[in-house]
Coordinates of C-alpha atoms and ligand atoms in Angstrom, one line a residue:
M1 CA 0.0 0.0 0.0
Q2 CA 1.2 3.5 -0.8
I3 CA 2.2 5.6 2.3
L4 CA -0.4 8.3 1.6
Q5 CA -3.1 6.0 0.3
D6 CA -6.6 7.5 1.1
K7 CA -5.0 10.4 2.9
K8 CA -6.9 13.7 2.3
I9 CA -4.6 16.7 2.1
V10 CA -5.7 20.3 1.8
L11 CA -2.8 22.1 0.2
G12 CA -2.9 25.9 0.9
I13 CA -0.7 28.0 -1.4
T14 CA 0.1 31.6 -0.5
G15 CA 1.7 34.4 -2.4
G16 CA 5.4 33.7 -2.6
I17 CA 7.7 33.1 -5.5
A18 CA 8.2 29.5 -4.3
A19 CA 4.6 28.9 -5.3
Y20 CA 5.9 27.9 -8.7
K21 CA 7.2 24.6 -7.1
I22 CA 3.9 23.5 -5.8
P23 CA 2.4 21.7 -8.9
E24 CA 5.4 19.3 -8.6
L25 CA 4.6 18.9 -4.8
V26 CA 0.9 18.1 -5.7
R27 CA 2.1 15.5 -8.2
R28 CA 4.5 13.8 -5.8
L29 CA 1.9 13.7 -3.0
K30 CA -0.6 12.1 -5.5
D31 CA 2.1 9.6 -6.6
H32 CA 2.1 8.4 -3.0
G33 CA -1.6 8.0 -3.0
A34 CA -2.9 11.2 -1.5
D35 CA -6.1 13.0 -2.5
V36 CA -5.1 16.6 -2.8
R37 CA -7.4 19.6 -2.8
V38 CA -5.7 23.0 -3.4
V39 CA -6.7 26.2 -1.8
M40 CA -5.1 29.4 -3.1
T41 CA -4.9 32.9 -1.6
E42 CA -5.3 36.0 -3.9
G43 CA -1.5 36.5 -3.6
A44 CA -0.8 32.9 -4.8
K45 CA -2.8 33.6 -7.9
A46 CA -0.3 36.3 -8.8
F47 CA 2.4 33.7 -9.1
I48 CA 0.6 30.6 -10.5
T49 CA -2.8 29.9 -12.0
P50 CA -5.6 27.9 -10.4
L51 CA -5.9 26.1 -13.8
T52 CA -2.4 24.6 -13.4
L53 CA -3.2 23.3 -9.9
Q54 CA -6.6 22.0 -11.0
A55 CA -4.9 20.0 -13.8
V56 CA -2.3 18.4 -11.6
S57 CA -4.6 17.8 -8.5
G58 CA -7.5 16.6 -10.6
N59 CA -9.8 18.6 -8.3
H60 CA -11.5 22.0 -8.3
V61 CA -9.2 24.7 -6.8
A62 CA -10.9 26.7 -4.1
D63 CA -9.8 30.3 -3.8
S64 CA -12.8 32.3 -2.3
L65 CA -14.8 32.2 0.8
L66 CA -17.6 34.0 -0.8
D67 CA -18.0 32.0 -4.0
S68 CA -21.6 30.6 -3.9
Q69 CA -20.9 28.0 -6.6
A70 CA -17.9 26.6 -4.8
E71 CA -19.6 26.7 -1.4
L72 CA -22.4 24.6 -3.0
A73 CA -19.9 22.0 -4.3
M74 CA -17.8 21.7 -1.1
G75 CA -18.3 24.4 1.5
H76 CA -15.5 25.7 3.6
I77 CA -16.6 23.9 6.7
E78 CA -17.0 20.7 4.8
L79 CA -13.5 21.1 3.3
A80 CA -12.1 21.8 6.8
K81 CA -13.7 18.6 8.1
W82 CA -12.6 16.6 5.0
A83 CA -8.9 17.2 5.6
D84 CA -6.7 14.7 7.4
L85 CA -3.9 17.3 7.1
I86 CA -3.6 20.9 6.0
I87 CA -0.3 21.8 4.5
I88 CA 0.5 25.5 3.7
A89 CA 3.3 25.8 1.2
P90 CA 4.8 28.2 0.7
A91 CA 3.6 29.9 3.9
T92 CA 4.3 33.6 3.8
A93 CA 4.9 35.8 6.8
D94 CA 1.4 37.2 6.2
I95 CA -0.5 33.8 6.4
I96 CA 1.7 32.9 9.4
A97 CA 0.7 36.2 11.2
R98 CA -3.0 35.7 10.2
I99 CA -3.3 32.2 11.5
T100 CA -1.4 33.1 14.6
A101 CA -3.9 35.9 15.2
G102 CA -6.8 33.6 14.5
M103 CA -8.1 35.7 11.6
A104 CA -10.6 34.3 9.1
N105 CA -10.4 36.9 6.3
D106 CA -10.0 34.5 3.4
L107 CA -10.7 30.9 2.6
L108 CA -7.3 29.5 3.8
S109 CA -7.2 31.3 7.1
T110 CA -10.8 30.3 7.8
L111 CA -10.1 26.7 7.0
C112 CA -7.2 26.8 9.6
L113 CA -9.7 28.0 12.2
A114 CA -12.5 25.7 11.2
T115 CA -10.5 22.5 11.1
S116 CA -9.6 19.9 13.7
A117 CA -7.0 18.4 11.4
P118 CA -3.3 19.0 12.1
I119 CA -1.7 21.9 10.2
A120 CA 1.8 22.0 8.8
I121 CA 3.3 25.1 7.4
A122 CA 6.4 25.4 5.1
P123 CA 7.6 28.9 5.5
A124 CA 9.2 30.8 2.6
M125 CA 10.2 34.4 2.7
N126 CA 13.1 36.8 2.7
Q127 CA 15.6 36.0 5.4
Q128 CA 15.1 39.3 7.2
M129 CA 11.4 38.7 7.3
W130 CA 12.0 35.2 8.7
H131 CA 14.3 36.6 11.4
A132 CA 11.9 39.5 12.3
K133 CA 10.8 39.3 15.9
A134 CA 7.2 39.3 14.9
T135 CA 7.6 36.3 12.6
Q136 CA 9.7 34.4 15.2
E137 CA 7.1 35.1 17.9
N138 CA 4.3 33.9 15.6
I139 CA 6.2 30.7 14.8
N140 CA 6.8 30.0 18.5
T141 CA 3.1 30.5 19.2
L142 CA 2.1 28.2 16.4
L143 CA 4.7 25.5 17.5
Q144 CA 3.2 25.7 21.0
R145 CA -0.3 25.2 19.6
G146 CA 1.0 22.0 17.9
V147 CA 1.3 23.4 14.3
H148 CA 4.1 21.6 12.5
V149 CA 6.7 23.9 11.0
W150 CA 8.6 22.4 8.1
G151 CA 11.7 24.4 7.3
P152 CA 12.6 26.9 6.1
G153 CA 15.8 25.9 4.4
A154 CA 18.8 28.1 3.9
G155 CA 20.5 29.3 0.8
E156 CA 20.2 31.8 -2.0
Q157 CA 16.9 33.6 -2.1
A158 CA 14.9 34.9 -5.1
C159 CA 15.6 38.5 -3.9
G160 CA 19.4 37.8 -3.9
D161 CA 19.8 37.6 -0.1
I162 CA 21.4 34.5 1.4
G163 CA 20.1 32.9 4.5
L164 CA 17.2 31.1 6.1
G165 CA 13.8 31.5 4.4
R166 CA 13.8 29.1 1.4
L167 CA 10.9 26.7 0.9
L168 CA 12.2 23.2 1.7
E169 CA 12.8 21.2 -1.5
V170 CA 9.7 19.4 -2.8
S171 CA 11.3 16.0 -2.0
E172 CA 11.8 17.1 1.6
L173 CA 8.2 18.2 1.9
V174 CA 7.0 14.9 0.5
T175 CA 9.2 13.0 3.0
L176 CA 7.8 15.1 5.8
S177 CA 4.2 14.5 4.6
C178 CA 4.9 10.7 4.5
D179 CA 6.5 10.9 8.0
F180 CA 3.5 12.6 9.3
F181 CA 1.3 9.6 8.5
A182 CA 4.0 7.1 9.2
E183 CA 3.5 4.3 11.6
K184 CA 4.4 5.1 15.2
F185 CA 7.0 2.4 15.4
L186 CA 8.7 3.8 18.5
Q187 CA 5.5 3.7 20.6
G188 CA 6.4 2.7 24.1
Q189 CA 10.0 3.6 23.8
H190 CA 11.8 6.4 25.6
W191 CA 14.7 8.2 23.9
V192 CA 17.0 10.4 25.8
I193 CA 19.0 12.8 23.5
T194 CA 21.7 15.3 24.3
A195 CA 22.1 18.2 21.9
G196 CA 23.9 21.5 21.4
P197 CA 27.1 22.8 22.9
T198 CA 28.1 23.1 26.5
R199 CA 29.5 26.3 28.0
E200 CA 32.4 26.1 30.5
A201 CA 32.7 29.3 32.5
I202 CA 36.0 31.1 32.9
D203 CA 34.6 33.9 35.0
P204 CA 31.2 35.5 35.4
V205 CA 31.2 36.9 31.9
R206 CA 33.3 34.6 29.8
Y207 CA 33.1 31.0 28.8
I208 CA 34.6 28.3 26.5
S209 CA 32.3 26.7 24.0
N210 CA 32.0 25.5 20.4
H211 CA 30.0 26.0 17.2
S212 CA 27.3 23.4 17.8
S213 CA 23.9 24.8 16.9
G214 CA 21.9 21.9 18.3
K215 CA 20.1 21.4 15.0
M216 CA 21.1 17.8 14.5
G217 CA 20.1 16.7 18.1
Y218 CA 16.8 18.7 17.8
A219 CA 16.0 17.1 14.5
I220 CA 16.6 13.6 16.0
A221 CA 14.3 14.5 18.9
N222 CA 11.7 15.5 16.3
A223 CA 12.1 12.4 14.3
A224 CA 11.8 10.1 17.4
L225 CA 8.7 12.0 18.5
N226 CA 7.2 11.6 15.0
A227 CA 7.8 7.9 15.3
G228 CA 5.9 7.8 18.6
A229 CA 8.7 7.8 21.2
Q230 CA 8.7 9.6 24.5
V231 CA 11.6 12.0 24.1
T232 CA 13.8 13.7 26.8
L233 CA 16.0 16.3 25.2
I234 CA 18.9 17.5 27.3
S235 CA 20.1 20.6 25.7
G236 CA 23.0 23.0 26.0
P237 CA 22.4 26.7 25.2
V238 CA 21.0 27.0 21.6
N239 CA 18.9 29.4 19.6
I240 CA 16.3 27.0 18.3
T241 CA 12.9 25.9 19.6
A242 CA 12.5 22.4 21.0
P243 CA 10.0 20.2 19.2
V244 CA 6.6 20.3 20.8
G245 CA 5.9 17.2 22.9
C246 CA 9.5 16.5 24.2
D247 CA 10.6 16.9 27.8
L248 CA 13.2 19.7 27.5
I249 CA 16.0 19.8 30.1
Q250 CA 18.1 22.9 29.6
V251 CA 21.7 22.8 30.9
I252 CA 24.7 25.0 30.5
S253 CA 27.9 23.1 31.4
A254 CA 29.1 19.6 30.7
E255 CA 28.9 18.8 34.4
Q256 CA 25.2 19.7 34.5
M257 CA 24.6 17.7 31.3
H258 CA 26.4 14.7 32.8
K259 CA 24.2 14.9 35.9
Q260 CA 21.0 15.1 34.0
A261 CA 22.0 12.4 31.5
L262 CA 22.8 9.9 34.3
T263 CA 19.5 10.8 36.0
C264 CA 17.4 10.2 32.8
A265 CA 19.3 7.4 31.1
P266 CA 18.3 4.5 33.4
Q267 CA 14.7 5.0 32.2
A268 CA 15.7 5.2 28.5
T269 CA 15.5 2.6 25.8
T270 CA 17.8 4.5 23.5
F271 CA 20.4 7.2 24.4
V272 CA 21.7 9.5 21.6
A273 CA 24.7 11.6 22.5
C274 CA 24.6 14.3 19.9
A275 CA 25.8 17.1 22.1
A276 CA 29.2 18.7 21.4
V277 CA 30.3 18.4 25.0
A278 CA 33.4 20.4 26.0
D279 CA 36.1 18.0 26.9
Y280 CA 37.7 20.3 29.5
R281 CA 36.4 22.8 32.0
V282 CA 38.2 25.6 33.8
A283 CA 39.8 24.2 37.0
D284 CA 39.0 27.3 39.1
I285 CA 36.3 29.6 37.8
A286 CA 37.1 33.1 38.8
S287 CA 34.4 34.7 41.0
E288 CA 35.0 38.2 39.6
K289 CA 35.7 39.2 36.0
I290 CA 39.3 38.6 35.2
K291 CA 41.1 41.9 34.4
K292 CA 43.4 42.1 31.3
D293 CA 46.4 43.2 33.4
S294 CA 49.1 41.1 31.8
E295 CA 50.1 40.3 28.2
N296 CA 49.6 36.5 28.7
M297 CA 47.0 34.6 30.5
Q298 CA 46.9 30.9 31.4
L299 CA 43.9 28.9 32.2
S300 CA 44.2 25.6 33.9
L301 CA 41.7 23.0 32.5
V302 CA 40.5 19.7 33.9
K303 CA 38.9 16.9 31.9
N304 CA 35.1 16.7 32.0
H305 CA 33.3 13.4 32.5
D306 CA 32.6 11.6 29.3
I307 CA 28.8 11.5 29.4
V308 CA 28.1 8.9 26.8
A309 CA 30.8 6.6 28.1
D310 CA 29.4 6.9 31.7
V311 CA 25.9 6.2 30.5
A312 CA 27.2 3.1 28.6
K313 CA 28.5 1.8 32.0
L314 CA 25.0 1.6 33.5
V315 CA 23.9 -1.9 34.4
K316 CA 20.7 -1.4 32.5
K317 CA 22.3 0.2 29.5
P318 CA 20.0 1.7 26.8
F319 CA 20.8 1.3 23.1
M320 CA 23.8 3.7 22.9
V321 CA 24.3 6.0 19.9
G322 CA 27.3 8.4 19.9
F323 CA 28.4 11.0 17.5
A324 CA 31.9 11.7 16.3
A325 CA 32.8 15.0 14.6
E326 CA 36.1 14.5 13.0
T327 CA 38.4 16.4 10.6
Q328 CA 40.6 13.5 9.5
N329 CA 40.8 9.7 9.6
V330 CA 37.1 9.6 10.3
E331 CA 36.6 5.9 10.2
H332 CA 39.6 5.1 12.3
Y333 CA 38.6 7.6 15.1
A334 CA 34.9 6.7 14.9
R335 CA 35.5 3.0 15.3
G336 CA 38.0 3.7 18.1
K337 CA 35.3 5.7 20.0
L338 CA 32.6 3.0 19.3
K339 CA 34.8 0.4 21.1
R340 CA 36.4 2.6 23.8
K341 CA 33.1 4.1 24.9
N342 CA 31.2 0.8 24.6
L343 CA 28.6 2.2 22.2
D344 CA 26.2 0.2 19.9
L345 CA 26.4 2.7 17.1
I346 CA 28.4 5.8 16.2
A347 CA 27.4 8.4 13.7
A348 CA 30.5 10.1 12.2
N349 CA 30.6 13.3 10.3
D350 CA 33.5 15.0 8.6
V351 CA 33.3 18.5 9.9
A352 CA 36.2 19.6 7.7
K353 CA 33.8 19.5 4.7
S354 CA 32.0 22.8 4.1
G355 CA 28.1 22.9 4.0
Q356 CA 27.6 20.1 6.6
G357 CA 28.1 19.4 10.2
F358 CA 28.4 22.2 12.8
N359 CA 25.9 25.0 12.5
S360 CA 24.8 23.9 9.0
D361 CA 21.3 22.9 8.0
N362 CA 22.7 19.9 6.2
N363 CA 24.7 16.9 7.3
A364 CA 26.1 13.7 5.9
L365 CA 26.8 10.8 8.3
T366 CA 28.5 7.4 8.2
L367 CA 27.2 5.0 10.8
Y368 CA 29.5 2.4 12.3
S369 CA 28.4 -0.5 14.5
A370 CA 30.7 -3.4 15.3
I371 CA 29.7 -5.0 12.0
D372 CA 28.0 -2.4 9.8
K373 CA 29.1 0.6 7.9
I374 CA 26.1 2.6 6.5
E375 CA 26.3 5.9 4.6
L376 CA 23.7 8.6 4.9
P377 CA 24.5 11.1 2.1
L378 CA 24.3 14.9 2.4
A379 CA 20.8 16.1 3.1
N380 CA 18.8 18.4 5.4
K381 CA 19.3 17.5 9.0
H382 CA 15.6 16.6 9.4
I383 CA 15.9 14.1 6.6
I384 CA 19.1 12.6 8.0
A385 CA 17.5 12.4 11.5
K386 CA 14.6 10.5 10.1
Q387 CA 16.8 8.1 8.2
L388 CA 18.9 7.6 11.4
V389 CA 15.8 6.9 13.5
N390 CA 14.4 4.5 10.9
L391 CA 17.6 2.7 10.6
I392 CA 18.2 2.3 14.3
N393 CA 14.7 0.9 14.6
Q394 CA 15.0 -1.5 11.6
H395 CA 18.5 -2.7 12.1
Y396 CA 18.8 -2.8 15.9
L397 CA 15.7 -2.2 18.0
A398 CA 13.1 -4.1 16.0
K399 CA 15.7 -7.0 15.7
D400 CA 16.0 -7.2 19.4
T401 CA 12.2 -7.8 19.9
K402 CA 11.9 -10.4 17.1
Ligands
C5P501 O1 34.6 14.1 22.4 P1 34.4 12.8 21.5 O2 34.9 13.1 20.1 O3 35.0 11.6 22.2 O4 32.8 12.6 21.4 C1 32.2 11.5 20.8 C2 30.9 11.3 21.5 O5 31.0 11.4 22.9 C3 29.8 12.2 21.1 O6 28.6 11.5 21.0 C4 29.7 13.2 22.3 O7 28.4 13.7 22.4 C5 30.1 12.3 23.4 N1 30.7 13.0 24.5 C6 30.2 13.0 25.7 N2 30.8 13.6 26.8 C7 32.0 14.2 26.6 C8 32.6 14.2 25.4 C9 31.9 13.6 24.3 O8 29.1 12.5 25.9 N3 32.5 14.8 27.7

């Protein structure tokens, strides 16, 4: 059976240049078995015609709340009830603001209010508009309400800017749609995931840290949640929002992360150590700001506990997944860590390569277990996370229960 067989999707298109990609999205969703009904805003029609969307969806395209003919065929309340999922792609800053405010001033915003179906938005806008405080606050509100936010991706924008705000690729949107309806194969499992950097204080104002953004760990938390797991996310300081539904434990230092990990891990079925934990901390943290009196300064550092290695020493050890960010001899070092830290799986990435790893939206991983070597080629971290979760389940967890 196709993954989206008999799934009813309302696809809302709003007025962004990325609207030109949506006919392809409709076709791919239909290829997977979905029944797609398109709703367009006035702005969307400036970029692409309803006739195109009608042709590819095979259904009438709705674009007006006040169209008596359309209301007769399938009224807006009926359409809101019909949907198993509403996807808005591209979602402009405007529709995001309107649905956050609960407005019902066109067909699409009204549907969002009138539906009990889940809503997923795929934002696409200029990077400055995406980073604007208003947009970010709206996104956080929507996330708290359980709206799924797919993307945006980063890269060159139609306006020439570079940054966050691109519509995710059609293939990524299709994957996320399929995920949405995917089987909850991790139901009953508890995943504990560490993510982000740690900060090791030097004095009250300074610290030692690294470039980890937390994106990979947060994406894994999201993928595990989508697959039905209970998720505890132990996170160092990051600038991203935790997925709705996880238990978020915020920490600053490696010592705090160590303590929380050892408290949570005994209840876990899987432990994923994705955090970029500082290997050393300052031996004596100055209680006052250190003055720059001398030309040279020396800090004495002491080794932090190895969190993942200590969790792997637990009597009731969860399935252990580590990460290895390397710049050379990746396989050699990764296999060394797998063995030394007593892990079941290690996900290695070459952080010397540009466009992947630390702080990037993309990643490529090679997974090593005692016997396997599996490549996950360069893709958005959400896609990589989903592949990783699927793979851990199929190759290791599901095997254990057979
Ligand atoms: O630091 P290293 O390269 O050995 O890290 C490999 C793995 O160990 C990573 O999964 C990382 O999150 C974990 N780690 C840890 N605690 C540390 C250092 C690393 O859990 N203090």
